[in-house]
Amino acid sequence: MKSKAEVVVIGGGSTGTSIAYHLAKLGVDVILVEKGYIGSGSTFRCATGIRQQFTDEANIRLQKYNVERWKRLSEELEYDVNFKQTGYLFLATTEEEVEAFKQNIELHNKFYVPTKLITPEEAKEIVPLLNADEFLAGQWNPTDGKANPFKTVFAFAKKARELGAEIYEYTEVTGVIVENKEVQGVKTNKGIIKADVIVNAANAWAPIINEMVGLGKEFIPIKPYKHQLVKTEPLKEGQIEPLVCPPAWNDSYVLQDGEDGGVLCGTGIEYGPTYDMTPTYDFLRGVLKWATRIIPALKYVHILRQWAGFYAKTPDSNPAIGKINYIDGFYIAAGFSGHGFMMAPGVGEAMAELIVKGKSKVPLDWNWYDPHRFERGELRSAAFQIG
Ligand code: FAD
């Protein structure tokens, strides 16, 4: 293990591996340390969804950019991450929701995200198995999509290594060395690594790292909430191509895995704050009630697996991204709630540029994601959370 680098990135999920790749691409000597294996936090447990359909300008603009990045990512990383633009379909059950959809669509279109209002009949053409009778309208964007989180993390890590980065798995940061309010390096279970820049990409565990730096766990109040998924046996390809979500049905959603055709089913049942990842029977019952109401044919499909991961939630469900002003050389990109996977390419690029150049060409609104906003008592409008 090397004992010195220019930058140490803590956390090997989609965020940390993307940051490490983008830093290595800019010629930075970077080490990424991951306490388990890469992807083992929340990234390998996510629902694979990638969307631009947020309800605020900052997230829409970032995600519009990210979709362009996702489109080129396999070619750039020379490894297929299986990004597919299969769309996101939100469904309304009340007139109030239809009105809200219209407002969302106006905002999306302002930033050239081609969301449109569709009828239940049109929704059924997109998802033939849909129980369209229960819905009044759909909010449909065909340019949203999904990608394979396993392949994405491996691709970022592979390319980062090719560009000179070191990635140490099963290497846990146990302390951060800070002298005169400047970071000097990290202590790990395998020894000390000196570095002038440390990036906290530990997401649900980010407050523990912040505490090591002396900031206190509540400085950026990220809390781990257990969220779960079930996956069915494979259906024929293309049966439920988009992510389908009627938000009023407890934020429930279904999405056919772009890799093997199994259907991922999620719902808004959450537990926490907790670091427990045990799947629960209550979730299994709850999610199946909603999933089979959205797609009745799922009643006849076997469940293969159920698992849990974390939404690392901030009070406004927007991540904390940027530099920490009190400690020289300390940066954070964490607290991604239910939408960190989809943001990884652009967030990694923006963070690397911020560290190296002090600014970035990525349309990431630093003020919106400012890690210091919580201590000022300044919350953003809540980011929509589903997949
Ligand atoms: P993580 O993947 O959690 O990585 C953080 C890493 O830090 C972990 O691997 C951890 O082991 C490591 N770490 C922690 N402490 C230390 C330490 N002391 N030393 C070294 N390493 C450390 N997002 C989407 O975009 N689309 C979706 O459809 C979607 N669906 C989801 C469905 C579910 C059920 C869940 C649970 C999440 C979903 N998410 C989704 C959210 C997404 O999974 C996360 O936002 C994203 O994976 C965050 O990536 P990350 O790299 O920031 O964090």
Short mmCIF file of C-alpha atoms and ligand atoms in Angstrom, two decimals:
data_model
loop_
_atom_site.label_atom_id
_atom_site.label_comp_id
_atom_site.label_asym_id
_atom_site.label_seq_id
_atom_site.Cartn_x
_atom_site.Cartn_y
_atom_site.Cartn_z
CA MET A 1 0.00 0.00 0.00
CA LYS A 2 1.29 3.46 -0.89
CA SER A 3 1.68 5.80 2.07
CA LYS A 4 1.24 9.09 0.23
CA ALA A 5 -0.97 10.61 -2.48
CA GLU A 6 -2.17 14.02 -3.57
CA VAL A 7 -5.80 13.12 -2.88
CA VAL A 8 -7.46 10.36 -0.82
CA VAL A 9 -11.10 9.57 -1.66
CA ILE A 10 -13.01 7.81 1.13
CA GLY A 11 -15.75 5.50 -0.19
CA GLY A 12 -15.89 3.26 -3.25
CA GLY A 13 -19.50 3.64 -4.44
CA SER A 14 -20.60 5.27 -7.68
CA THR A 15 -19.68 8.72 -6.27
CA GLY A 16 -16.20 7.85 -4.97
CA THR A 17 -15.13 5.78 -7.99
CA SER A 18 -16.36 8.53 -10.33
CA ILE A 19 -14.41 11.17 -8.39
CA ALA A 20 -11.28 8.96 -8.41
CA TYR A 21 -11.60 8.38 -12.17
CA HIS A 22 -12.07 12.07 -12.96
CA LEU A 23 -9.15 13.07 -10.71
CA ALA A 24 -6.88 10.48 -12.34
CA LYS A 25 -7.97 11.78 -15.75
CA LEU A 26 -6.75 15.24 -14.69
CA GLY A 27 -3.37 13.73 -13.80
CA VAL A 28 -3.86 13.70 -10.02
CA ASP A 29 -2.12 11.09 -7.87
CA VAL A 30 -5.21 9.65 -6.16
CA ILE A 31 -5.91 6.78 -3.75
CA LEU A 32 -9.45 5.53 -3.09
CA VAL A 33 -10.06 3.59 0.12
CA GLU A 34 -13.15 1.44 0.61
CA LYS A 35 -13.93 -0.37 3.87
CA GLY A 36 -15.68 -3.26 2.09
CA TYR A 37 -15.54 -4.06 -1.61
CA ILE A 38 -16.29 -1.36 -4.17
CA GLY A 39 -20.02 -0.88 -4.62
CA SER A 40 -20.88 -2.65 -1.37
CA GLY A 41 -22.48 0.43 0.24
CA SER A 42 -25.73 1.54 -1.38
CA THR A 43 -24.65 1.58 -5.02
CA PHE A 44 -24.99 -2.16 -5.72
CA ARG A 45 -28.35 -2.09 -3.90
CA CYS A 46 -29.99 0.65 -5.96
CA ALA A 47 -32.85 0.43 -8.46
CA THR A 48 -30.63 1.46 -11.43
CA GLY A 49 -32.86 4.42 -12.39
CA ILE A 50 -31.57 7.62 -14.03
CA ARG A 51 -33.93 10.57 -14.41
CA GLN A 52 -34.10 14.26 -15.16
CA GLN A 53 -37.65 14.64 -13.82
CA PHE A 54 -36.96 16.67 -10.68
CA THR A 55 -39.03 19.61 -9.42
CA ASP A 56 -36.29 22.26 -9.19
CA GLU A 57 -33.93 23.90 -11.64
CA ALA A 58 -30.64 22.78 -10.02
CA ASN A 59 -31.40 19.06 -10.11
CA ILE A 60 -32.98 19.20 -13.58
CA ARG A 61 -29.97 21.02 -15.06
CA LEU A 62 -27.48 18.67 -13.41
CA GLN A 63 -29.43 15.62 -14.58
CA LYS A 64 -29.86 16.91 -18.12
CA TYR A 65 -26.07 17.13 -18.22
CA ASN A 66 -25.70 13.73 -16.57
CA VAL A 67 -27.88 11.99 -19.15
CA GLU A 68 -25.53 13.31 -21.83
CA ARG A 69 -22.62 11.91 -19.82
CA TRP A 70 -24.39 8.54 -19.37
CA LYS A 71 -24.95 8.31 -23.13
CA ARG A 72 -21.18 8.47 -23.75
CA LEU A 73 -19.99 6.71 -20.60
CA SER A 74 -19.48 3.18 -21.98
CA GLU A 75 -17.37 4.51 -24.84
CA GLU A 76 -15.41 6.82 -22.55
CA LEU A 77 -14.66 4.12 -19.97
CA GLU A 78 -14.19 1.41 -22.65
CA TYR A 79 -16.57 -0.83 -20.74
CA ASP A 80 -20.31 -1.27 -21.33
CA VAL A 81 -22.31 0.10 -18.37
CA ASN A 82 -25.55 -0.84 -20.16
CA PHE A 83 -27.16 2.60 -20.13
CA LYS A 84 -30.57 2.49 -21.80
CA GLN A 85 -33.01 5.36 -22.38
CA THR A 86 -36.17 3.48 -21.53
CA GLY A 87 -37.88 6.46 -19.87
CA TYR A 88 -39.64 7.25 -16.61
CA LEU A 89 -43.44 7.20 -16.41
CA PHE A 90 -45.11 8.87 -13.44
CA LEU A 91 -48.85 8.27 -13.08
CA ALA A 92 -51.52 10.54 -11.58
CA THR A 93 -54.52 9.28 -9.60
CA THR A 94 -56.14 12.67 -8.82
CA GLU A 95 -56.84 15.95 -10.64
CA GLU A 96 -54.48 17.74 -8.23
CA GLU A 97 -51.67 15.46 -9.35
CA VAL A 98 -52.48 16.09 -12.99
CA GLU A 99 -52.14 19.83 -12.32
CA ALA A 100 -48.82 19.25 -10.55
CA PHE A 101 -47.64 17.14 -13.51
CA LYS A 102 -48.46 20.02 -15.86
CA GLN A 103 -46.34 22.38 -13.77
CA ASN A 104 -43.47 19.86 -13.65
CA ILE A 105 -43.62 19.45 -17.41
CA GLU A 106 -43.47 23.20 -17.97
CA LEU A 107 -40.35 23.38 -15.80
CA HIS A 108 -38.71 20.35 -17.48
CA ASN A 109 -39.42 21.73 -20.96
CA LYS A 110 -37.86 25.06 -19.98
CA PHE A 111 -34.57 23.18 -19.66
CA TYR A 112 -35.17 21.13 -22.82
CA VAL A 113 -36.12 17.95 -20.96
CA PRO A 114 -38.84 16.58 -23.26
CA THR A 115 -41.35 15.43 -20.63
CA LYS A 116 -44.98 15.42 -21.77
CA LEU A 117 -48.45 14.69 -20.42
CA ILE A 118 -49.94 11.50 -21.81
CA THR A 119 -53.31 9.74 -21.55
CA PRO A 120 -53.79 6.38 -19.79
CA GLU A 121 -54.23 4.81 -23.23
CA GLU A 122 -50.86 6.16 -24.36
CA ALA A 123 -49.31 4.94 -21.10
CA LYS A 124 -50.63 1.47 -21.84
CA GLU A 125 -49.02 1.54 -25.27
CA ILE A 126 -45.67 2.21 -23.56
CA VAL A 127 -46.26 -0.41 -20.82
CA PRO A 128 -48.69 -3.01 -22.20
CA LEU A 129 -49.04 -4.77 -18.84
CA LEU A 130 -50.07 -1.56 -17.02
CA ASN A 131 -53.34 -1.40 -15.07
CA ALA A 132 -54.10 1.87 -16.86
CA ASP A 133 -57.74 2.09 -15.66
CA GLU A 134 -56.71 3.46 -12.26
CA PHE A 135 -54.84 6.48 -13.62
CA LEU A 136 -55.90 9.87 -15.00
CA ALA A 137 -52.70 10.81 -16.84
CA GLY A 138 -48.99 10.15 -17.15
CA GLN A 139 -45.89 12.35 -16.91
CA TRP A 140 -43.62 10.71 -19.47
CA ASN A 141 -40.04 11.35 -20.42
CA PRO A 142 -38.52 8.85 -22.86
CA THR A 143 -34.98 10.22 -22.39
CA ASP A 144 -34.66 9.11 -18.75
CA GLY A 145 -33.34 5.60 -18.26
CA LYS A 146 -31.29 3.09 -16.34
CA ALA A 147 -27.80 1.58 -16.20
CA ASN A 148 -26.04 -1.30 -14.51
CA PRO A 149 -24.57 -0.13 -11.15
CA PHE A 150 -22.19 -3.09 -10.91
CA LYS A 151 -20.71 -2.44 -14.33
CA THR A 152 -20.63 1.32 -13.74
CA VAL A 153 -18.59 1.06 -10.54
CA PHE A 154 -16.25 -1.51 -12.06
CA ALA A 155 -15.85 0.66 -15.17
CA PHE A 156 -15.00 3.81 -13.18
CA ALA A 157 -12.57 1.82 -11.03
CA LYS A 158 -10.94 0.03 -13.98
CA LYS A 159 -10.38 3.26 -15.90
CA ALA A 160 -9.18 5.09 -12.78
CA ARG A 161 -6.58 2.37 -12.22
CA GLU A 162 -5.49 2.49 -15.86
CA LEU A 163 -4.89 6.22 -15.39
CA GLY A 164 -2.73 5.59 -12.32
CA ALA A 165 -5.17 5.64 -9.39
CA GLU A 166 -4.80 3.12 -6.57
CA ILE A 167 -7.93 1.54 -5.10
CA TYR A 168 -7.64 -0.25 -1.76
CA GLU A 169 -10.63 -2.40 -0.81
CA TYR A 170 -11.19 -3.71 2.74
CA THR A 171 -9.34 -0.60 3.89
CA GLU A 172 -11.29 1.33 6.48
CA VAL A 173 -10.58 4.91 7.41
CA THR A 174 -10.42 5.03 11.20
CA GLY A 175 -9.24 8.62 11.60
CA VAL A 176 -8.42 11.75 9.66
CA ILE A 177 -5.22 13.59 10.56
CA VAL A 178 -5.85 17.33 10.86
CA GLU A 179 -3.22 19.85 12.00
CA ASN A 180 -3.77 23.59 12.25
CA LYS A 181 -7.10 23.16 10.45
CA GLU A 182 -5.44 21.46 7.46
CA VAL A 183 -5.89 17.82 6.51
CA GLN A 184 -2.65 15.84 6.52
CA GLY A 185 -3.88 12.34 5.69
CA VAL A 186 -5.96 9.40 6.89
CA LYS A 187 -5.42 6.59 9.37
CA THR A 188 -6.69 3.24 8.10
CA ASN A 189 -6.78 -0.29 9.46
CA LYS A 190 -3.82 -0.95 7.14
CA GLY A 191 -1.71 2.11 7.94
CA ILE A 192 -1.46 5.85 7.37
CA ILE A 193 -1.84 7.51 3.97
CA LYS A 194 -0.64 11.11 3.83
CA ALA A 195 -2.49 13.54 1.57
CA ASP A 196 -3.24 17.26 1.43
CA VAL A 197 -6.75 16.67 0.10
CA ILE A 198 -9.37 14.28 1.48
CA VAL A 199 -12.77 13.69 -0.13
CA ASN A 200 -15.59 12.33 1.99
CA ALA A 201 -17.64 10.15 -0.40
CA ALA A 202 -18.86 7.80 2.32
CA ASN A 203 -22.53 8.76 1.81
CA ALA A 204 -24.54 7.12 4.64
CA TRP A 205 -21.35 6.95 6.73
CA ALA A 206 -20.26 10.51 5.86
CA PRO A 207 -21.17 11.95 9.30
CA ILE A 208 -18.75 9.48 10.93
CA ILE A 209 -15.94 10.81 8.70
CA ASN A 210 -16.99 14.40 9.43
CA GLU A 211 -16.71 13.65 13.13
CA MET A 212 -13.17 12.31 12.60
CA VAL A 213 -12.26 15.69 11.10
CA GLY A 214 -13.69 17.46 14.15
CA LEU A 215 -16.82 18.85 12.50
CA GLY A 216 -19.37 16.88 14.50
CA LYS A 217 -21.94 14.41 13.16
CA GLU A 218 -24.71 17.02 12.93
CA PHE A 219 -22.65 19.56 10.96
CA ILE A 220 -24.10 18.01 7.80
CA PRO A 221 -27.12 16.07 9.14
CA ILE A 222 -27.06 13.02 6.85
CA LYS A 223 -29.10 10.10 8.25
CA PRO A 224 -29.18 6.50 6.99
CA TYR A 225 -32.69 5.24 6.17
CA LYS A 226 -33.16 1.62 5.18
CA HIS A 227 -34.85 1.19 1.78
CA GLN A 228 -35.50 -2.13 0.12
CA LEU A 229 -36.16 -3.78 -3.21
CA VAL A 230 -37.44 -7.11 -4.39
CA LYS A 231 -36.52 -8.61 -7.73
CA THR A 232 -38.62 -11.09 -9.66
CA GLU A 233 -37.66 -13.88 -11.99
CA PRO A 234 -37.02 -12.61 -15.55
CA LEU A 235 -39.89 -11.49 -17.77
CA LYS A 236 -39.56 -11.31 -21.52
CA GLU A 237 -37.50 -8.26 -22.46
CA GLY A 238 -39.41 -5.01 -22.95
CA GLN A 239 -42.49 -5.80 -20.83
CA ILE A 240 -41.94 -2.92 -18.37
CA GLU A 241 -39.18 -0.92 -20.01
CA PRO A 242 -39.54 2.43 -18.17
CA LEU A 243 -39.56 3.03 -14.45
CA VAL A 244 -43.30 3.24 -13.64
CA CYS A 245 -44.35 5.13 -10.51
CA PRO A 246 -47.68 6.41 -9.21
CA PRO A 247 -46.29 8.66 -6.42
CA ALA A 248 -49.65 8.65 -4.59
CA TRP A 249 -49.36 4.88 -4.10
CA ASN A 250 -46.79 5.28 -1.36
CA ASP A 251 -44.06 6.22 -3.87
CA SER A 252 -44.17 2.66 -5.25
CA TYR A 253 -42.35 1.84 -8.47
CA VAL A 254 -41.51 -1.01 -10.80
CA LEU A 255 -38.70 -1.22 -13.34
CA GLN A 256 -37.54 -4.08 -15.49
CA ASP A 257 -33.82 -4.68 -14.99
CA GLY A 258 -32.04 -3.78 -18.22
CA GLU A 259 -29.65 -6.68 -17.76
CA ASP A 260 -31.66 -9.84 -17.11
CA GLY A 261 -35.35 -8.88 -17.41
CA GLY A 262 -36.21 -9.34 -13.73
CA VAL A 263 -38.55 -6.69 -12.30
CA LEU A 264 -37.29 -4.46 -9.49
CA CYS A 265 -40.11 -3.36 -7.18
CA GLY A 266 -39.75 -0.63 -4.58
CA THR A 267 -42.02 1.36 -2.27
CA GLY A 268 -41.81 4.19 0.22
CA ILE A 269 -41.62 2.03 3.36
CA GLU A 270 -38.48 3.19 5.19
CA TYR A 271 -36.84 2.47 8.53
CA GLY A 272 -34.42 4.53 10.49
CA PRO A 273 -32.19 6.23 11.04
CA THR A 274 -30.38 2.89 11.21
CA TYR A 275 -27.31 1.11 9.90
CA ASP A 276 -29.22 -2.18 9.90
CA MET A 277 -29.56 -3.73 6.44
CA THR A 278 -31.78 -6.68 7.30
CA PRO A 279 -34.68 -7.05 4.82
CA THR A 280 -38.15 -7.02 6.43
CA TYR A 281 -41.32 -9.04 5.85
CA ASP A 282 -43.43 -5.88 6.19
CA PHE A 283 -41.68 -4.44 3.18
CA LEU A 284 -42.21 -7.61 1.17
CA ARG A 285 -45.95 -7.54 1.86
CA GLY A 286 -46.24 -3.78 1.26
CA VAL A 287 -44.29 -3.64 -1.97
CA LEU A 288 -46.10 -6.59 -3.52
CA LYS A 289 -49.48 -5.07 -2.74
CA TRP A 290 -48.59 -1.96 -4.76
CA ALA A 291 -46.50 -3.60 -7.50
CA THR A 292 -49.27 -6.04 -8.39
CA ARG A 293 -51.78 -3.19 -8.46
CA ILE A 294 -49.59 -1.28 -10.95
CA ILE A 295 -48.85 -4.40 -13.04
CA PRO A 296 -51.45 -7.10 -12.21
CA ALA A 297 -49.52 -9.75 -14.18
CA LEU A 298 -46.81 -9.63 -11.50
CA LYS A 299 -49.16 -11.73 -9.31
CA TYR A 300 -48.04 -14.73 -11.35
CA VAL A 301 -44.29 -14.06 -11.18
CA HIS A 302 -41.94 -15.48 -8.56
CA ILE A 303 -39.81 -13.29 -6.31
CA LEU A 304 -36.14 -14.25 -6.45
CA ARG A 305 -34.49 -11.83 -4.05
CA GLN A 306 -35.04 -9.06 -1.53
CA TRP A 307 -32.39 -6.74 -0.15
CA ALA A 308 -31.85 -3.44 1.65
CA GLY A 309 -29.59 -0.43 1.32
CA PHE A 310 -29.58 3.18 2.48
CA TYR A 311 -31.06 6.43 1.37
CA ALA A 312 -28.49 8.75 2.99
CA LYS A 313 -30.91 11.59 3.63
CA THR A 314 -30.32 15.25 4.34
CA PRO A 315 -33.19 17.40 5.68
CA ASP A 316 -33.99 18.59 2.12
CA SER A 317 -33.07 15.32 0.34
CA ASN A 318 -30.42 17.16 -1.66
CA PRO A 319 -26.79 16.09 -1.34
CA ALA A 320 -23.97 18.09 0.24
CA ILE A 321 -21.37 18.70 -2.46
CA GLY A 322 -18.35 20.98 -2.18
CA LYS A 323 -15.48 22.25 -0.07
CA ILE A 324 -15.61 22.56 3.69
CA ASN A 325 -14.46 26.07 4.56
CA TYR A 326 -13.27 25.31 8.11
CA ILE A 327 -10.71 22.61 7.23
CA ASP A 328 -8.24 23.17 4.39
CA GLY A 329 -8.24 20.30 1.92
CA PHE A 330 -11.48 18.68 3.10
CA TYR A 331 -14.25 18.09 0.53
CA ILE A 332 -17.54 16.23 0.63
CA ALA A 333 -19.98 14.66 -1.87
CA ALA A 334 -22.53 12.75 0.20
CA GLY A 335 -26.16 12.56 1.32
CA PHE A 336 -27.59 11.52 -2.04
CA SER A 337 -30.87 10.13 -0.71
CA GLY A 338 -32.56 8.07 -3.47
CA HIS A 339 -30.70 9.60 -6.40
CA GLY A 340 -26.93 9.30 -6.05
CA PHE A 341 -26.29 6.67 -8.68
CA MET A 342 -27.83 8.73 -11.48
CA MET A 343 -25.73 11.78 -10.49
CA ALA A 344 -22.36 10.05 -10.31
CA PRO A 345 -20.77 10.96 -13.67
CA GLY A 346 -21.32 14.72 -13.41
CA VAL A 347 -20.70 14.91 -9.66
CA GLY A 348 -17.37 13.08 -10.07
CA GLU A 349 -16.34 15.40 -12.89
CA ALA A 350 -17.40 18.54 -11.01
CA MET A 351 -15.64 17.50 -7.79
CA ALA A 352 -12.39 16.65 -9.61
CA GLU A 353 -12.42 20.00 -11.39
CA LEU A 354 -13.23 21.87 -8.18
CA ILE A 355 -10.28 20.23 -6.42
CA VAL A 356 -7.80 20.79 -9.26
CA LYS A 357 -8.99 24.07 -10.83
CA GLY A 358 -11.17 25.62 -8.13
CA LYS A 359 -14.14 25.67 -10.51
CA SER A 360 -15.96 23.40 -12.94
CA LYS A 361 -17.65 23.55 -16.32
CA VAL A 362 -20.31 21.05 -15.14
CA PRO A 363 -23.68 22.81 -14.65
CA LEU A 364 -23.71 21.94 -10.97
CA ASP A 365 -25.16 24.70 -8.81
CA TRP A 366 -22.62 24.80 -5.94
CA ASN A 367 -24.84 27.11 -3.93
CA TRP A 368 -27.81 24.70 -4.13
CA TYR A 369 -25.73 21.77 -2.86
CA ASP A 370 -23.58 23.87 -0.47
CA PRO A 371 -22.57 21.67 2.51
CA HIS A 372 -22.68 24.77 4.74
CA ARG A 373 -26.37 25.45 4.08
CA PHE A 374 -27.51 23.38 7.07
CA GLU A 375 -25.54 25.37 9.65
CA ARG A 376 -27.14 28.51 8.17
CA GLY A 377 -30.55 26.87 8.57
CA GLU A 378 -31.09 27.19 4.82
CA LEU A 379 -33.00 24.31 3.26
CA ARG A 380 -33.68 23.81 -0.42
CA SER A 381 -37.06 22.67 -1.71
CA ALA A 382 -37.20 18.92 -1.09
CA ALA A 383 -35.80 16.90 -3.99
CA PHE A 384 -38.17 14.27 -5.29
CA GLN A 385 -36.74 10.99 -4.07
CA ILE A 386 -37.93 8.02 -6.02
CA GLY A 387 -35.32 6.08 -8.02
P1 FAD B 1 -22.29 4.33 -1.40
O1 FAD B 1 -22.51 3.47 -2.59
O2 FAD B 1 -23.04 4.00 -0.18
O3 FAD B 1 -20.73 4.31 -1.13
C1 FAD B 1 -20.17 4.81 0.07
C2 FAD B 1 -19.03 3.87 0.43
O4 FAD B 1 -18.28 4.40 1.50
C3 FAD B 1 -19.53 2.50 0.88
O5 FAD B 1 -19.13 1.52 -0.06
C4 FAD B 1 -18.89 2.32 2.25
O6 FAD B 1 -18.47 1.00 2.49
C5 FAD B 1 -17.72 3.30 2.17
N1 FAD B 1 -17.25 3.72 3.50
C6 FAD B 1 -18.02 4.15 4.53
N2 FAD B 1 -17.25 4.43 5.60
C7 FAD B 1 -15.97 4.18 5.23
C8 FAD B 1 -14.73 4.25 5.90
N3 FAD B 1 -14.64 4.66 7.18
N4 FAD B 1 -13.61 3.90 5.23
C9 FAD B 1 -13.67 3.49 3.94
N5 FAD B 1 -14.84 3.38 3.26
C10 FAD B 1 -15.96 3.74 3.89
N6 FAD B 1 -30.14 6.06 -6.80
C11 FAD B 1 -30.35 6.35 -8.11
O7 FAD B 1 -29.70 7.22 -8.66
N7 FAD B 1 -31.30 5.66 -8.84
C12 FAD B 1 -32.07 4.69 -8.27
O8 FAD B 1 -32.90 4.08 -8.96
C13 FAD B 1 -31.87 4.39 -6.89
N8 FAD B 1 -32.60 3.44 -6.28
C14 FAD B 1 -32.33 3.09 -4.99
C15 FAD B 1 -33.03 2.05 -4.40
C16 FAD B 1 -32.71 1.61 -3.13
C17 FAD B 1 -33.47 0.47 -2.50
C18 FAD B 1 -31.64 2.24 -2.42
C19 FAD B 1 -31.25 1.76 -1.06
C20 FAD B 1 -30.96 3.30 -2.99
C21 FAD B 1 -31.29 3.75 -4.26
N9 FAD B 1 -30.63 4.81 -4.87
C22 FAD B 1 -30.86 5.11 -6.19
C23 FAD B 1 -29.65 5.61 -4.12
C24 FAD B 1 -28.24 5.20 -4.49
O9 FAD B 1 -28.04 3.84 -4.19
C25 FAD B 1 -27.24 6.04 -3.70
O10 FAD B 1 -27.60 7.40 -3.69
C26 FAD B 1 -25.85 5.94 -4.36
O11 FAD B 1 -25.50 4.59 -4.53
C27 FAD B 1 -24.84 6.65 -3.50
O12 FAD B 1 -23.55 6.31 -3.96
P2 FAD B 1 -22.32 6.69 -3.06
O13 FAD B 1 -21.10 6.25 -3.79
O14 FAD B 1 -22.43 8.12 -2.70
O15 FAD B 1 -22.55 5.86 -1.72
#
